[in-house]
CSV table of C-alpha atoms in Angstrom, one decimal:
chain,number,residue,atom,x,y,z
A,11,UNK,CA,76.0,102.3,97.9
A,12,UNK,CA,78.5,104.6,95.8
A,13,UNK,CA,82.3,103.6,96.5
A,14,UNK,CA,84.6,106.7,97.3
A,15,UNK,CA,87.1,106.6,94.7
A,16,UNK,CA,90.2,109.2,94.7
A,17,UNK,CA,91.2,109.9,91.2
A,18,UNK,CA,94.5,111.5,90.7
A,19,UNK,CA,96.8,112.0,87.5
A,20,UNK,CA,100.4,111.8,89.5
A,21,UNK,CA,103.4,113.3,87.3
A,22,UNK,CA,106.8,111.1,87.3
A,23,UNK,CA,109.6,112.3,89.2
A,24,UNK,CA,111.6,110.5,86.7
A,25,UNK,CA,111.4,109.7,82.9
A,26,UNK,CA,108.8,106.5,83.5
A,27,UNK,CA,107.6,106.8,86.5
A,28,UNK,CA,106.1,108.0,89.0
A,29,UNK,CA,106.5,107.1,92.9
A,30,UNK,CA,104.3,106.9,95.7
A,31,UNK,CA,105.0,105.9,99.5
A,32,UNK,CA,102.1,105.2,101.8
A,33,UNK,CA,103.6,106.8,105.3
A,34,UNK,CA,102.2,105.9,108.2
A,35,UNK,CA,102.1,104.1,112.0
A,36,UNK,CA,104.3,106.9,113.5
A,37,UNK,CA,103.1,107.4,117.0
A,38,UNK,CA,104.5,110.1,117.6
A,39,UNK,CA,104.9,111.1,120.9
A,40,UNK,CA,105.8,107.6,122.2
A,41,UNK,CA,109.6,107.3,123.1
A,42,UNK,CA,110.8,104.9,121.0
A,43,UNK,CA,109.3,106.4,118.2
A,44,UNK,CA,112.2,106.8,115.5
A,45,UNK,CA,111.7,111.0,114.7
A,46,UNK,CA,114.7,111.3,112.9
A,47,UNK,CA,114.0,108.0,110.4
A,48,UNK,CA,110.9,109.2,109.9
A,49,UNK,CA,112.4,113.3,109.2
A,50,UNK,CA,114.3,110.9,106.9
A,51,UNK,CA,111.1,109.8,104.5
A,52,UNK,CA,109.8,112.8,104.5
A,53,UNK,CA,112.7,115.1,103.0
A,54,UNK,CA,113.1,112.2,100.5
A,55,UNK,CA,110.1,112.5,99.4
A,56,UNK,CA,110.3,115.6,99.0
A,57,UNK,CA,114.1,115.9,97.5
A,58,UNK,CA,112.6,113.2,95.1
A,59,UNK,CA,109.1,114.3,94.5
A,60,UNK,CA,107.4,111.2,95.7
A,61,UNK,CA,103.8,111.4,96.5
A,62,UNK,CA,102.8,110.2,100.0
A,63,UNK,CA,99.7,108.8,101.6
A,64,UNK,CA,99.0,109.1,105.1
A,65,UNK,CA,97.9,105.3,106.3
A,66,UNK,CA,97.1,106.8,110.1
A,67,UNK,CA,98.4,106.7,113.3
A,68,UNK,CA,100.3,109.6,113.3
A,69,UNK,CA,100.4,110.1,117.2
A,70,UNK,CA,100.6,108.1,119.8
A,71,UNK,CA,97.2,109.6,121.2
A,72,UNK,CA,97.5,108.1,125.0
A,73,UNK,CA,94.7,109.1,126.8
A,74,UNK,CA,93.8,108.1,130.2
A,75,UNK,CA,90.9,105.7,128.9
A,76,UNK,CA,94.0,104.0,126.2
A,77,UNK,CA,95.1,101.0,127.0
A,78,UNK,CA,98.9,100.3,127.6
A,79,UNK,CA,100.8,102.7,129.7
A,80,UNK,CA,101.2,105.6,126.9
A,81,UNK,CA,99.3,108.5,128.8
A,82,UNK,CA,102.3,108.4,131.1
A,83,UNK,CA,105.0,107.5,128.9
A,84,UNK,CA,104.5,109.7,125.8
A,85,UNK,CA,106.8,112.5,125.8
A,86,UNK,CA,104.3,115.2,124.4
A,87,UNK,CA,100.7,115.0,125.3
A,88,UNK,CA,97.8,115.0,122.4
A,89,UNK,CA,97.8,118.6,121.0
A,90,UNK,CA,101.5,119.1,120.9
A,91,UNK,CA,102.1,115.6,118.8
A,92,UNK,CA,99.3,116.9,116.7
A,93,UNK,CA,100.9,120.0,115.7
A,94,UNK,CA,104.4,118.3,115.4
A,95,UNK,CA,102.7,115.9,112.4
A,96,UNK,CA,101.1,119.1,111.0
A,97,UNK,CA,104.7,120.5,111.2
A,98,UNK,CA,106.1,117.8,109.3
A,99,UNK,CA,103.7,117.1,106.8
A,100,UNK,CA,102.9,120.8,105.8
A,101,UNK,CA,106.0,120.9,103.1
A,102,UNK,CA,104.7,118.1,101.5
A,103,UNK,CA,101.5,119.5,100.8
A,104,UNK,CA,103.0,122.8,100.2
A,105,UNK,CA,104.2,121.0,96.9
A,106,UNK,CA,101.5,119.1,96.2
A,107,UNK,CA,103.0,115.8,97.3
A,108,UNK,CA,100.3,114.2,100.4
A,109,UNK,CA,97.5,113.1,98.5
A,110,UNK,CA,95.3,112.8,101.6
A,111,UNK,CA,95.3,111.0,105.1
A,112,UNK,CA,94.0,108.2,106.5
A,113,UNK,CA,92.7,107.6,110.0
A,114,UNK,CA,93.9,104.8,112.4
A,115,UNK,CA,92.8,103.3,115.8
A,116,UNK,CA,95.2,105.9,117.7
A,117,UNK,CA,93.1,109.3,116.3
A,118,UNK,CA,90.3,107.1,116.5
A,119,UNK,CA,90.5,107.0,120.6
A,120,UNK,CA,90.3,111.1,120.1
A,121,UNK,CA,87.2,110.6,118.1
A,122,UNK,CA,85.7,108.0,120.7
A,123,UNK,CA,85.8,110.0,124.1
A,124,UNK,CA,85.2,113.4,122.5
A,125,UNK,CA,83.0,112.9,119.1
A,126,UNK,CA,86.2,114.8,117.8
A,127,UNK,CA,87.8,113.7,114.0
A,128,UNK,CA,91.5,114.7,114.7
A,129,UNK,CA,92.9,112.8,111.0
A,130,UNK,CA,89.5,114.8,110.0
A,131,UNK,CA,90.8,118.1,111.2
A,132,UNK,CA,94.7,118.0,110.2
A,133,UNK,CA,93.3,117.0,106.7
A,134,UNK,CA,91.5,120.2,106.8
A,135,UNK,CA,94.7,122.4,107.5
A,136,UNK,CA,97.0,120.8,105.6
A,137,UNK,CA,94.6,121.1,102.6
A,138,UNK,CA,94.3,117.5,101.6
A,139,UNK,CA,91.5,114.8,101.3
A,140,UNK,CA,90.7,113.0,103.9
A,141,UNK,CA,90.4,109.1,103.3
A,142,UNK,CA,88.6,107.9,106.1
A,143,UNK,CA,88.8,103.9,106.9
A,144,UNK,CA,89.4,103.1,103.6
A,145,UNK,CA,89.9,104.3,99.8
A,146,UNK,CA,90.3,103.0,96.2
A,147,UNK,CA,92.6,105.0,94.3
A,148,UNK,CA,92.8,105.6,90.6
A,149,UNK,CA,96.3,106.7,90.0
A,150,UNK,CA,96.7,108.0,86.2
A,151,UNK,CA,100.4,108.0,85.1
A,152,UNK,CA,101.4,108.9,81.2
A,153,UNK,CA,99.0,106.9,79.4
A,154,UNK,CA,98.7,103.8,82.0
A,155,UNK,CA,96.2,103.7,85.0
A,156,UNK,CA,96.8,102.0,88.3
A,157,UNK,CA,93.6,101.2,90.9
A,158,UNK,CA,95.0,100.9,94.4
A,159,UNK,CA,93.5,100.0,97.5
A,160,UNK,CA,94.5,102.0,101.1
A,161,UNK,CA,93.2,101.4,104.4
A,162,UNK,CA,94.9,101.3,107.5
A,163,UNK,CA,93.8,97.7,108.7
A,164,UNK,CA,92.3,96.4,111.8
A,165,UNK,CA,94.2,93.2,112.1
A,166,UNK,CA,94.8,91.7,115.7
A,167,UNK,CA,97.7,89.3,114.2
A,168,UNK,CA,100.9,89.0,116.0
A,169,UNK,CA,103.3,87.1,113.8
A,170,UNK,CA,104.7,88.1,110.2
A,171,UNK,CA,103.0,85.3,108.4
A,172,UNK,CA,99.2,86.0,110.4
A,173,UNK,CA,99.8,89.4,109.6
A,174,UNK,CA,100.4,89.0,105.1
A,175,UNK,CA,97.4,86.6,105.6
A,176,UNK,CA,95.3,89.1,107.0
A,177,UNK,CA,95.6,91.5,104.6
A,178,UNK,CA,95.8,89.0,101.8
A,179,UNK,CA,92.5,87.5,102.7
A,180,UNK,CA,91.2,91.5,101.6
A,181,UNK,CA,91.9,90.2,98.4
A,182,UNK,CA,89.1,87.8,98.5
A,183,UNK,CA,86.4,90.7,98.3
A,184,UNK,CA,88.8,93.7,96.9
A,185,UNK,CA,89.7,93.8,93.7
A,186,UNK,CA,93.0,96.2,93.2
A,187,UNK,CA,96.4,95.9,91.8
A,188,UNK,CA,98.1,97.3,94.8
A,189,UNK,CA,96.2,96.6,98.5
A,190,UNK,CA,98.4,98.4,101.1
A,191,UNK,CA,97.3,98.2,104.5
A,192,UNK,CA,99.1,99.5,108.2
A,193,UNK,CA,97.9,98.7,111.3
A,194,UNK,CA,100.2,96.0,111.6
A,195,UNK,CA,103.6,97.0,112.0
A,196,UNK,CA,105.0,94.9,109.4
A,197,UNK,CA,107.3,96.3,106.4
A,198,UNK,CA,105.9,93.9,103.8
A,199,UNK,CA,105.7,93.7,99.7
A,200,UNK,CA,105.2,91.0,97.5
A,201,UNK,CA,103.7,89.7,93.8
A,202,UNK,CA,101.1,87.6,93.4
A,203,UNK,CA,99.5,86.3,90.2
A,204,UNK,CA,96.5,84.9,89.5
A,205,UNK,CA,94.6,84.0,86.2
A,206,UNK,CA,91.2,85.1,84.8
A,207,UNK,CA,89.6,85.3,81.7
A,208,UNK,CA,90.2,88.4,78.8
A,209,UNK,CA,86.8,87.8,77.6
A,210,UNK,CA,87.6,90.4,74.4
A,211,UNK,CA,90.7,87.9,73.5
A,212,UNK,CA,88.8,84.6,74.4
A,213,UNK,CA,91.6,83.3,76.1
A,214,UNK,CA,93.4,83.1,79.6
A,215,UNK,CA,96.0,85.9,80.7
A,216,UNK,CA,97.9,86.3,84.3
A,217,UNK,CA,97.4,89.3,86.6
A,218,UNK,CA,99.5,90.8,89.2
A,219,UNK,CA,98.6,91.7,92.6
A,220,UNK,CA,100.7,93.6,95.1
A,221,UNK,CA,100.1,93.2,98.4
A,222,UNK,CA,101.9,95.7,100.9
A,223,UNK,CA,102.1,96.1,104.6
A,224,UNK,CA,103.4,99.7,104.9
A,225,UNK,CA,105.9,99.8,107.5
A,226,UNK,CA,106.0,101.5,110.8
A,227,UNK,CA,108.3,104.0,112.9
A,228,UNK,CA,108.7,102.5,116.4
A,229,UNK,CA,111.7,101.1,117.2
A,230,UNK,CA,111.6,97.9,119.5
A,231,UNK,CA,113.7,98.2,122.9
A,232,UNK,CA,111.6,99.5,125.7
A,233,UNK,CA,108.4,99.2,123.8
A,234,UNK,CA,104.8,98.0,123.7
A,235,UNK,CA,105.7,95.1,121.5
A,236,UNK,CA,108.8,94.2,123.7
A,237,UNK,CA,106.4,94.4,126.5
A,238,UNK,CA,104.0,91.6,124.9
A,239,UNK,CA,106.7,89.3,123.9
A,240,UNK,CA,105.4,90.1,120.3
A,241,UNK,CA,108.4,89.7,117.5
A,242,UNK,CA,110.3,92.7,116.5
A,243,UNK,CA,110.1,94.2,113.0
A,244,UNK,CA,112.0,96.8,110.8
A,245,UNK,CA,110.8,100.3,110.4
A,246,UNK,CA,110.5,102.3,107.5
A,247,UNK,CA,108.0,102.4,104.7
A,248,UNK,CA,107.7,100.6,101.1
A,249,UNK,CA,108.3,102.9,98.1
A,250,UNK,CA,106.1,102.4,94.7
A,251,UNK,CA,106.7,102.7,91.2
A,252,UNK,CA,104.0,102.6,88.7
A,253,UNK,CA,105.2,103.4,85.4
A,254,UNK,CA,104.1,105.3,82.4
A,255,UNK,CA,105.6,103.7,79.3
A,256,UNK,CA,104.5,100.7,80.0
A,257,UNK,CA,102.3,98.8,82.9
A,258,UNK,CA,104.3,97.4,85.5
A,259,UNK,CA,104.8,98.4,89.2
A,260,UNK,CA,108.3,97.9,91.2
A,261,UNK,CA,108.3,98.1,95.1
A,262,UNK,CA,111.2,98.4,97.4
A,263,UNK,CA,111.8,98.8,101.3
């Protein structure tokens, strides 16, 4: 079976690098949904040129089959958050900045009761590829070339340590630099090295892997998590660097 690969030459936004946020788990349309952090990302990516993946769950999606209590308590029902995320996400592909979107479980309920791809759809009016459950990315910067791994996760974990594991343990069958999953709301990034073999050298040489849960946009009090007694988290997003004078990759939150 052919992997999907996305293979994209990025252009820095400063003299060695280039950056790259993976942007997703907004649910909007759920009331604690943080609008204005997440207006925040958006216009700094696009005052900064940062490229942006879309690691799903855009809306909040609460139907009357959903579980939890969000067909009541979202404050804009299906098609209007819909066209709000279209809203927000159309200047970054008007300069060329989304690279393409991800689906999540929360467009996914959409696609269950109705046979409908919503994450499908939006990718085809905004223009941009759509990445489906799961993507490796070949990300060419100056002369150096990054191989990334995006999904947005299916992880049932409910503490911070249960949730790294889980998206750790991809490592043990994917083999990327950078393995960013959502799902999870967890803002997470971290380096690990491991050793293998430069069989051209004959001799043994440490690699890096980045492991990254991408953040989230719903703020705790009066939510679903509060509701389940699970921990509360902080909300934002991680920011890569991958540069192009040399290999290396920097992460911040």
């Amino acid at each position: 079976m052919k992997l999907k690969l996305d293979t994209v030459r990025l252009k820095p936004n400063k003299a060695d690098r280039a950056q790259i946020i993976p942007l997703g788990d907004c649910h909007l349309g759920y009331p604690t949904t943080n609008i204005k952090k997440l207006r925040g990302y958006i216009d700094f990516c696009l005052e900064k040129n940062v490229y942006v993946i879309g690691m799903g769950d855009y809306i909040e999606a609460g139907l009357t089959t959903s579980v939890g209590n969000s067909v009541y308590a979202q404050t804009l029902n299906p098609h209007k958050q819909v066209e709000e995320i279209i809203s927000l996400f159309s200047p970054l592909t008007e300069k060329g900045l989304l690279l393409g979107l991800h689906g999540g479980n929360h467009e996914e309920r959409i696609y269950k009761t109705s046979g409908i791809n919503i994450t499908k759809m939006m990718c085809r009016i905004l223009g941009v590829r759509f990445f489906g459950y799961a993507m490796f990315h070949l990300f060419l910067v100056e002369k150096q070339k990054y191989v990334f791994y995006t999904c947005h996760g299916s992880s049932g974990a409910r503490l911070s340590y249960t949730k790294v594991k889980a998206a750790i343990d991809l490592g043990r069958f994917i083999n990327a630099e950078i393995i960013a999953t959502g799902h999870v709301h967890e803002t997470f990034s971290q380096k690990f090295s491991y050793y293998e073999i430069d069989t051209v050298k004959r001799q043994k040489v440490t690699r890096d892997k980045y492991i990254i849960l991408t953040g989230h946009f719903l703020e705790y009090p009066e939510s679903y998590a509060e509701m389940k007694n699970m921990a509360p988290s902080k909300t934002g997003a991680v920011k890569i660097s991958l540069f192009g004078d040399k290999h290396d990759i920097h992460t911040s939150q």
